[in-house]
mmCIF file of C-alpha atoms and ligand atoms in Angstrom:
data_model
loop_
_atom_site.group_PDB
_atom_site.id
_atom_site.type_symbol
_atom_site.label_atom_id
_atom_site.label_comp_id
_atom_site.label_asym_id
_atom_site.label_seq_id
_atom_site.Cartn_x
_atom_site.Cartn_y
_atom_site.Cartn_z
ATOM 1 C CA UNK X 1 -13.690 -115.339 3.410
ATOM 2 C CA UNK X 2 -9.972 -114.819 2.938
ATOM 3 C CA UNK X 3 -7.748 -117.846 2.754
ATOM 4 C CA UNK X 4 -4.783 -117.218 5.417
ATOM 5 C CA UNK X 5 -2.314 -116.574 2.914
ATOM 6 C CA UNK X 6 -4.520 -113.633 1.468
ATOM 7 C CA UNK X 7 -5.527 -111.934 4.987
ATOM 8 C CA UNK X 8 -3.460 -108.706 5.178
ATOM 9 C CA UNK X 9 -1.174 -107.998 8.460
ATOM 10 C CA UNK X 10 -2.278 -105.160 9.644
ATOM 11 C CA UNK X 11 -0.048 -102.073 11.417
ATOM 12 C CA UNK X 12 -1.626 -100.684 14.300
ATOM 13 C CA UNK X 13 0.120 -97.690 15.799
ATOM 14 C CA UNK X 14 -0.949 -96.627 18.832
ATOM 15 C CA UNK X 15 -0.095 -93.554 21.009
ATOM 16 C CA UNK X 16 0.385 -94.562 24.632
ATOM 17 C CA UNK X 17 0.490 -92.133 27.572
ATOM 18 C CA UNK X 18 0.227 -92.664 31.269
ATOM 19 C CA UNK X 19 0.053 -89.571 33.067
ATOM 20 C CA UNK X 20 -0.070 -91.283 36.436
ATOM 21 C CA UNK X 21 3.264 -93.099 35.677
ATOM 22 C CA UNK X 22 6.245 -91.256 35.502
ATOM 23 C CA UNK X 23 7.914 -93.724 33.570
ATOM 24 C CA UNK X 24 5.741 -93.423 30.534
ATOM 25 C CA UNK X 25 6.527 -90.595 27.800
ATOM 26 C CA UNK X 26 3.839 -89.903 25.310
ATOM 27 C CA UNK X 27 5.213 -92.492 22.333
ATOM 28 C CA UNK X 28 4.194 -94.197 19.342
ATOM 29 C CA UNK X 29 4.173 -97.888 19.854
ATOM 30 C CA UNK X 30 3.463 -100.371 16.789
ATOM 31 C CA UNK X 31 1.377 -103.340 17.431
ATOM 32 C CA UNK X 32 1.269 -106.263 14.066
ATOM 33 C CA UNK X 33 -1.533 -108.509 13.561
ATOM 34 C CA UNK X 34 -3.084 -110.430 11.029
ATOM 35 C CA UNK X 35 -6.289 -109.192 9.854
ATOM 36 C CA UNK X 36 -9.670 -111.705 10.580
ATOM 37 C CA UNK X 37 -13.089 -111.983 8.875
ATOM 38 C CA UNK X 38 -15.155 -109.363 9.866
ATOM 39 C CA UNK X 39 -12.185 -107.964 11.986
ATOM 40 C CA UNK X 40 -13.400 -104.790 14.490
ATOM 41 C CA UNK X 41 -11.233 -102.383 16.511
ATOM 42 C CA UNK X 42 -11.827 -104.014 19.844
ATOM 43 C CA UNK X 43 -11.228 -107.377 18.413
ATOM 44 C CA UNK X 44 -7.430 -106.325 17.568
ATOM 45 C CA UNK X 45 -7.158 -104.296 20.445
ATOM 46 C CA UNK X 46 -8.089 -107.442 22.754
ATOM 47 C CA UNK X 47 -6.063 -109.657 20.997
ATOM 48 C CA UNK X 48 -3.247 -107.102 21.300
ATOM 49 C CA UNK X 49 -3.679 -107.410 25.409
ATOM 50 C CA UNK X 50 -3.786 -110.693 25.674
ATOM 51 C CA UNK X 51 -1.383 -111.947 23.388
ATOM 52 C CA UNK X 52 1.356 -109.152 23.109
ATOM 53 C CA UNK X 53 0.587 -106.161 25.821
ATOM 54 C CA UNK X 54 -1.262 -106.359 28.757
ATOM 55 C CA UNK X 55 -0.321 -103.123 30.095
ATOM 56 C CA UNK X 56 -2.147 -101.378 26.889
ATOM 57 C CA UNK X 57 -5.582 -99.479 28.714
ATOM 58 C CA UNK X 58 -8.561 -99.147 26.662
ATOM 59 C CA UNK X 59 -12.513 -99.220 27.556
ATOM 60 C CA UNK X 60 -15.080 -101.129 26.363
ATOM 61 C CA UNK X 61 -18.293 -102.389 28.056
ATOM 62 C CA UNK X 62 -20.973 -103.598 25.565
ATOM 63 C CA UNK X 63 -18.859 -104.178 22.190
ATOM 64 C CA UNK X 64 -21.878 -103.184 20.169
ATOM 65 C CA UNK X 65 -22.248 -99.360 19.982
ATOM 66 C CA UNK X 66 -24.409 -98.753 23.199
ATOM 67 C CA UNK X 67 -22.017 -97.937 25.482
ATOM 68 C CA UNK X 68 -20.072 -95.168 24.192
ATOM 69 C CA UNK X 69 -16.916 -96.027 26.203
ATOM 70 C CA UNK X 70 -14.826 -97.138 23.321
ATOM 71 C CA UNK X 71 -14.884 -93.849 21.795
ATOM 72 C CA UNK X 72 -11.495 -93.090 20.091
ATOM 73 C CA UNK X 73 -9.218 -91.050 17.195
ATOM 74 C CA UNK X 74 -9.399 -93.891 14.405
ATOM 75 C CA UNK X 75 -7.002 -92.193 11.696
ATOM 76 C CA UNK X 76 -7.505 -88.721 13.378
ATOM 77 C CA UNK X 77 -11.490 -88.948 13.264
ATOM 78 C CA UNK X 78 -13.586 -89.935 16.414
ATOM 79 C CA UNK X 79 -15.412 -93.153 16.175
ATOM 80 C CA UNK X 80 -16.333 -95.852 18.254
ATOM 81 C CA UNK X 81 -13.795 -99.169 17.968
ATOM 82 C CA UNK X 82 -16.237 -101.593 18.587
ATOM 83 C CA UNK X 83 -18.132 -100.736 15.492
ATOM 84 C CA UNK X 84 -15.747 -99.926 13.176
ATOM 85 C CA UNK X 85 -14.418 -102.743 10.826
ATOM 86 C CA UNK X 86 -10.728 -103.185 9.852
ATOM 87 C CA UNK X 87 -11.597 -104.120 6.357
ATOM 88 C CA UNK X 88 -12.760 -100.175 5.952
ATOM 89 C CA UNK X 89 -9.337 -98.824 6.897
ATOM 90 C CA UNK X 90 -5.887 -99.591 5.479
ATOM 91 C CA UNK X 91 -3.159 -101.774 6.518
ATOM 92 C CA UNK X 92 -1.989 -98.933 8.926
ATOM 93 C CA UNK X 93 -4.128 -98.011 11.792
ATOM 94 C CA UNK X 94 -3.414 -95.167 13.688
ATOM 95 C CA UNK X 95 -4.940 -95.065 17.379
ATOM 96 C CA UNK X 96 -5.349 -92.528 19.850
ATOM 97 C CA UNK X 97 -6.822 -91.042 22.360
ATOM 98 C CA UNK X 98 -10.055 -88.180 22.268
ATOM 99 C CA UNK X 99 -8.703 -85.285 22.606
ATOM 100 C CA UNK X 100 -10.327 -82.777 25.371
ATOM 101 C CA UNK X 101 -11.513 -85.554 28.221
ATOM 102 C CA UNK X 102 -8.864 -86.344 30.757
ATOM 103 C CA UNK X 103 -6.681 -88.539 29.637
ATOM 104 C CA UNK X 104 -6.658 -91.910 32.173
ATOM 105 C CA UNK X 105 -3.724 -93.844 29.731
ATOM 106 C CA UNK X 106 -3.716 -94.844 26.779
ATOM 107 C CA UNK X 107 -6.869 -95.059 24.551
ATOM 108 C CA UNK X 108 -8.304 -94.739 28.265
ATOM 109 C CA UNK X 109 -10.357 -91.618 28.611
ATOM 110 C CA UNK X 110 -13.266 -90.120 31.140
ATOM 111 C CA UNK X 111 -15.932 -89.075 29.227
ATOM 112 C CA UNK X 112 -17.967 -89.942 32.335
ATOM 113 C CA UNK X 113 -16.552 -86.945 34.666
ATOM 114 C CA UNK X 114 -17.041 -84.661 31.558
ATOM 115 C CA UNK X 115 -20.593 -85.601 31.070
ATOM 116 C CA UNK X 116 -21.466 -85.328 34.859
ATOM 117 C CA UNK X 117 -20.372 -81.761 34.845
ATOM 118 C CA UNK X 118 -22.020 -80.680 31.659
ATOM 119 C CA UNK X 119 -25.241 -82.301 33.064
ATOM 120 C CA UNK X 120 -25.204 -80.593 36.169
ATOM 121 C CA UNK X 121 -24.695 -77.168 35.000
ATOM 122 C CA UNK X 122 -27.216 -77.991 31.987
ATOM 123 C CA UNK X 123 -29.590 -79.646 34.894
ATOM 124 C CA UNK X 124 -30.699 -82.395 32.396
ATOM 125 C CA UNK X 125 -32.819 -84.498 34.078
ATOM 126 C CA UNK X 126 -36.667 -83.589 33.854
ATOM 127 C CA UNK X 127 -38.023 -80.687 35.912
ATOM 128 C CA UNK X 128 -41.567 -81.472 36.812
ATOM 129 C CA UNK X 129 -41.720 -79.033 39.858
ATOM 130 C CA UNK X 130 -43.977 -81.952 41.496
ATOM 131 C CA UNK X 131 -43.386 -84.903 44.189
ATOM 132 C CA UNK X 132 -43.740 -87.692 41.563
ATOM 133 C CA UNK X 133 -47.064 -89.741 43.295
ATOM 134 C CA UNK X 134 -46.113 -93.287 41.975
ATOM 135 C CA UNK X 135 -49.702 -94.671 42.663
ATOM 136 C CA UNK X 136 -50.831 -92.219 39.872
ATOM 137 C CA UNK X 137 -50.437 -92.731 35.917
ATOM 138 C CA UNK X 138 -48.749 -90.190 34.066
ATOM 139 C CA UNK X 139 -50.776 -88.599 31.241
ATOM 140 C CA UNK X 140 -51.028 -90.304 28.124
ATOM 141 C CA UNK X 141 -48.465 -89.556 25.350
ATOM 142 C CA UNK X 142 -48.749 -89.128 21.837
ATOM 143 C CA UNK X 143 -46.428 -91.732 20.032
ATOM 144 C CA UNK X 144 -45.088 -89.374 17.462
ATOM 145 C CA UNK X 145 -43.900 -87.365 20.271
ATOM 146 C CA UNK X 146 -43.145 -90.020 22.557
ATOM 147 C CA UNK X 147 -40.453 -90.931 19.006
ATOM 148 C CA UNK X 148 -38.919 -87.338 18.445
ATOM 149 C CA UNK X 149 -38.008 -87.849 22.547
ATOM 150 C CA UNK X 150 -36.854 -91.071 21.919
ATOM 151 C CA UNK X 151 -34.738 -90.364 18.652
ATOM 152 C CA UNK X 152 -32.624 -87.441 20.934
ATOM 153 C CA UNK X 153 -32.305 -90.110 23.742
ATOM 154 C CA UNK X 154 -29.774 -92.080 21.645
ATOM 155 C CA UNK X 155 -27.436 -90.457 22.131
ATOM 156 C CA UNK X 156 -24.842 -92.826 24.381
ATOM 157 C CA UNK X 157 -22.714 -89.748 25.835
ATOM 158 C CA UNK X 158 -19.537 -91.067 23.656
ATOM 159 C CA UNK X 159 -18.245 -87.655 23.293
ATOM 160 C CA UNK X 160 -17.184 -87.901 19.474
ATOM 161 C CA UNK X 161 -19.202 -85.186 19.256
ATOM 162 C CA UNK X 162 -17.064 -82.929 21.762
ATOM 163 C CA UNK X 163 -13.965 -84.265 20.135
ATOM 164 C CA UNK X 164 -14.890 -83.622 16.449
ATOM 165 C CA UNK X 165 -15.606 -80.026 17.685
ATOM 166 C CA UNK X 166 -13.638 -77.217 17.454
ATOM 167 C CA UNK X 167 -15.333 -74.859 19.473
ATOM 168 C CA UNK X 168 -15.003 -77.546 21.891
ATOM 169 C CA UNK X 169 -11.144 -77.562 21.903
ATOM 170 C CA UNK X 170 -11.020 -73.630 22.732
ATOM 171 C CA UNK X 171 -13.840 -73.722 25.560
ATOM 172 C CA UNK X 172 -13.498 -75.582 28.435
ATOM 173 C CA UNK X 173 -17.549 -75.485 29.484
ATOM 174 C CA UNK X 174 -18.677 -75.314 25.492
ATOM 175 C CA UNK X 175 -21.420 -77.603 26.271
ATOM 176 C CA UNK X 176 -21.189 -78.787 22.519
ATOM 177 C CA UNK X 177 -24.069 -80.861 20.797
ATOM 178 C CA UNK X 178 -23.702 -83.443 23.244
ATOM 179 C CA UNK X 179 -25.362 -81.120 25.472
ATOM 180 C CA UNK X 180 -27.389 -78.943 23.120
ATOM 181 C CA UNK X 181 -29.065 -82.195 21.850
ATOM 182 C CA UNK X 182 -29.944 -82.944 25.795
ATOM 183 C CA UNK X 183 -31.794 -79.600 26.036
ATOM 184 C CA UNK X 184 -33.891 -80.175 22.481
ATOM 185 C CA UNK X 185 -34.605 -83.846 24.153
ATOM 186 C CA UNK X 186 -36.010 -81.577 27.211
ATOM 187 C CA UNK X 187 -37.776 -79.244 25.453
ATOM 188 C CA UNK X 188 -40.071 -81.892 23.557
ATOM 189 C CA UNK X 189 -41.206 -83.535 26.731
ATOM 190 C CA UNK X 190 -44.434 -82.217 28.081
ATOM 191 C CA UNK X 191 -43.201 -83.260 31.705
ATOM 192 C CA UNK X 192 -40.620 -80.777 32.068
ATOM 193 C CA UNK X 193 -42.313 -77.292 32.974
ATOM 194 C CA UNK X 194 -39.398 -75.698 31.884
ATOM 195 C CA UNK X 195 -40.108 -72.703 29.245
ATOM 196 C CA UNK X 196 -37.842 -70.902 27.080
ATOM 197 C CA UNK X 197 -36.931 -68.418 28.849
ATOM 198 C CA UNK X 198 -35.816 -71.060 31.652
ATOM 199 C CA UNK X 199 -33.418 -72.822 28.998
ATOM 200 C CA UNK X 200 -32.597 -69.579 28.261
ATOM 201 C CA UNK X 201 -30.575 -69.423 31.453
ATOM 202 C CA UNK X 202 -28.965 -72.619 30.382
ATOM 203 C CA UNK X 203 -27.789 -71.958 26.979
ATOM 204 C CA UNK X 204 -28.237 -68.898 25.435
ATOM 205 C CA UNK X 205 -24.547 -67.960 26.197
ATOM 206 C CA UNK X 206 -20.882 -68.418 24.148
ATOM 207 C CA UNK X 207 -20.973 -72.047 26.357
ATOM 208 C CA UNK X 208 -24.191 -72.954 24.815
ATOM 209 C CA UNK X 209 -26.016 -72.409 21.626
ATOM 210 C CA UNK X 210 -24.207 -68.606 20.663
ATOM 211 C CA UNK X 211 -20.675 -70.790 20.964
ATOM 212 C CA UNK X 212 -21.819 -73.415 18.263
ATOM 213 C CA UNK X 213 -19.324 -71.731 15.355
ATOM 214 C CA UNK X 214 -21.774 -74.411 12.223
ATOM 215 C CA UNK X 215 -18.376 -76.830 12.367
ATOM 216 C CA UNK X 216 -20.596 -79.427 11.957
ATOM 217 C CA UNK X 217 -18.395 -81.768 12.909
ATOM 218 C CA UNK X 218 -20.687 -83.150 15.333
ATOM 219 C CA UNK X 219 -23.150 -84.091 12.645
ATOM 220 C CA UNK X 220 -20.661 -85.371 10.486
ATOM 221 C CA UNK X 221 -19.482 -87.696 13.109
ATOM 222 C CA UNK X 222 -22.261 -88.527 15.617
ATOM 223 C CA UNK X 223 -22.045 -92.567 15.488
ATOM 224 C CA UNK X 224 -25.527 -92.328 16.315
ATOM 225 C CA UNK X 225 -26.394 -90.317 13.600
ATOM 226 C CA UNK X 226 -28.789 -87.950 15.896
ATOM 227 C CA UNK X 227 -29.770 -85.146 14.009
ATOM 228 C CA UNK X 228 -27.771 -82.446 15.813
ATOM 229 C CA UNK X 229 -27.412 -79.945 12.973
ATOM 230 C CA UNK X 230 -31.342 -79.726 12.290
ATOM 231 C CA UNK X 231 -31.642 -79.620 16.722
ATOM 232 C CA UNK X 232 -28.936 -76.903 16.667
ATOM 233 C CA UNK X 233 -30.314 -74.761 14.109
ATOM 234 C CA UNK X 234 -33.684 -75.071 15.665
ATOM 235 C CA UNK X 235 -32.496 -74.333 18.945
ATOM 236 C CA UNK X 236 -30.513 -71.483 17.977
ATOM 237 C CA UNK X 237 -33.851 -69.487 16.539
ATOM 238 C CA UNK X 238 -35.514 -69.851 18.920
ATOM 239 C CA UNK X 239 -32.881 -68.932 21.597
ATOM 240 C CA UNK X 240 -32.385 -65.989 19.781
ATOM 241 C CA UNK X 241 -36.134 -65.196 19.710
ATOM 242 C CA UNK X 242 -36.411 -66.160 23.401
ATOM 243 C CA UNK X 243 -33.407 -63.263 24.523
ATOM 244 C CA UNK X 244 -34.658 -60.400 22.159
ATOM 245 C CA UNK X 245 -38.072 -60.393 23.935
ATOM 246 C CA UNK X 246 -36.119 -60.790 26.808
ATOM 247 C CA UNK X 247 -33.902 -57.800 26.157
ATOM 248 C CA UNK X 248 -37.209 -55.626 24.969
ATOM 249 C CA UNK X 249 -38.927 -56.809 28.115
ATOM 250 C CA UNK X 250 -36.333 -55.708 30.289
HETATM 251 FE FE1 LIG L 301 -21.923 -89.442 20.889
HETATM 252 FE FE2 LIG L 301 -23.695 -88.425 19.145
HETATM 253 FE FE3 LIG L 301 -24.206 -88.355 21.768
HETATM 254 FE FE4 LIG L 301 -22.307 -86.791 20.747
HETATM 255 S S1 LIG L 301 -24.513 -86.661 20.321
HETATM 256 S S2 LIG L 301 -22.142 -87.983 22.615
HETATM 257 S S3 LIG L 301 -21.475 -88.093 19.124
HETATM 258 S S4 LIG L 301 -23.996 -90.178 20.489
HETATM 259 FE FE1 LIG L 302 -19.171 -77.721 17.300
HETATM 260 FE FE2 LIG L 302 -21.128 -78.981 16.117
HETATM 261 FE FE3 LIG L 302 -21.343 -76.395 16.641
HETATM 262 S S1 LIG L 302 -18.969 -79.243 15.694
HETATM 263 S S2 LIG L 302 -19.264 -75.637 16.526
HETATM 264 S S3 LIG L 302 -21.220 -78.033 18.132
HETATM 265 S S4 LIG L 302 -22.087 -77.451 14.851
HETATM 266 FE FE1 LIG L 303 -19.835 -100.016 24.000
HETATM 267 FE FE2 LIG L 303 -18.165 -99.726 21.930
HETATM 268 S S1 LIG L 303 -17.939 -101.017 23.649
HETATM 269 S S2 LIG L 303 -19.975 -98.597 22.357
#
């Protein structure tokens, strides 16, 4: 534990932008504080609005990595601020916000409107072609499976991966591994009916898997640490596999 003469002031420089407000230019605005124990992002960031700037915007909702909402550029790299200590990063702390979502203000953006629409046109909910009958059991499970599903469901949608991406930056509908990872989630579990071909329709386009350049950002920088570059690899083959016999087919 740092005595208070030893604890460092830290810098924190943070661009601020409201589109809604014409009286707000994109700036740089500096923020000091003096660093705590065990210091995180959203600890300086609420201190910062309560004791010198209320009208700063940022999100967070669970303050311990579930949420995704406090998803931001920490030095230029997505991260989440709730989980990211200020001991790891020097005295100056650049903040801003992910690029590609619409900016709200601020370190304010909506993931939440991206992920809807990537959803829908990815359909990822489970397609069981059936009226669900909720007086009947669904069939057992193996639990290996039942953990390769639940290792892909992880993910909490906090769109590092779309911002670390540069594929994602060029195309507006890339559906990026965000999405990608949803699909390998899908095509594990027994209950959706779907079958390659199907996915086909969903992905195997320059917005799905044939727009995935390898950046690898994604992996790199998944907070989760889902496996997205072994999912995207796999998924590539076999999309790949799934349109030739399509193409001989036809
Ligand atoms: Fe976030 Fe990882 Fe999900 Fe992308 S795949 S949205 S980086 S948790
Ligand atoms: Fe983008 Fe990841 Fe592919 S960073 S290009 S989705 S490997
Ligand atoms: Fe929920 Fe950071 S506040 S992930």
């Amino acid at each position: 534990m740092n005595t208070k003469a030893e604890r460092r002031q830290l810098q924190i420089h943070v661009l601020r932008y409201n589109p809604q407000d014409p009286d707000s230019p994109p700036r740089m605005q500096t923020y000091e504080i003096e660093e705590a124990d065990n210091m995180t992002l959203f600890m300086v960031l609420t201190d910062i609005g309560e004791h010198q700037d209320a009208s700063l915007q940022f999100d967070f909702v669970c303050r311990a990595g579930i949420c995704g909402s406090c998803s931001m550029l920490i030095n230029g790299r997505p991260g989440l601020a709730c989980r990211t200590l200020t001991k790891n990063l020097g005295e100056k702390i650049t903040l801003a916000p992910l690029p590609t979502f619409e900016l709200i203000a601020d370190l304010s953006v909506n993931t939440g409107k991206w992920m809807r629409a990537m959803s829908e046109r990815l359909e990822t909910w489970c397609h069981n072609g059936d009226v669900v009958d909720l007086n009947k059991l669904e069939p057992r499970m193996e639990p290996e499976l039942a953990e390769q599903i639940y290792e892909l469901e992880r993910c909490i949608e906090c769109g590092c991966c779309i911002a670390a991406c540069g594929t994602a930056q060029m195309k507006e509908k890339f559906t990026g591994a965000v999405g990608l990872n949803k699909i390998a989630r899908f095509r594990l579990d027994p209950r959706d009916h779907r079958s390659d071909a199907d996915y086909y329709e969903f992905i195997g386009d320059d917005d799905g898997i044939f727009g995935c350049m390898s950046l690898l950002g994604c992996n790199d920088l998944c907070p989760k640490d889902l496996p997205l570059q072994t999912q995207i690899a796999f998924l590539r083959r076999k999309m790949l596999l799934t349109g030739l016999k399509g193409n001989s087919s036809g």
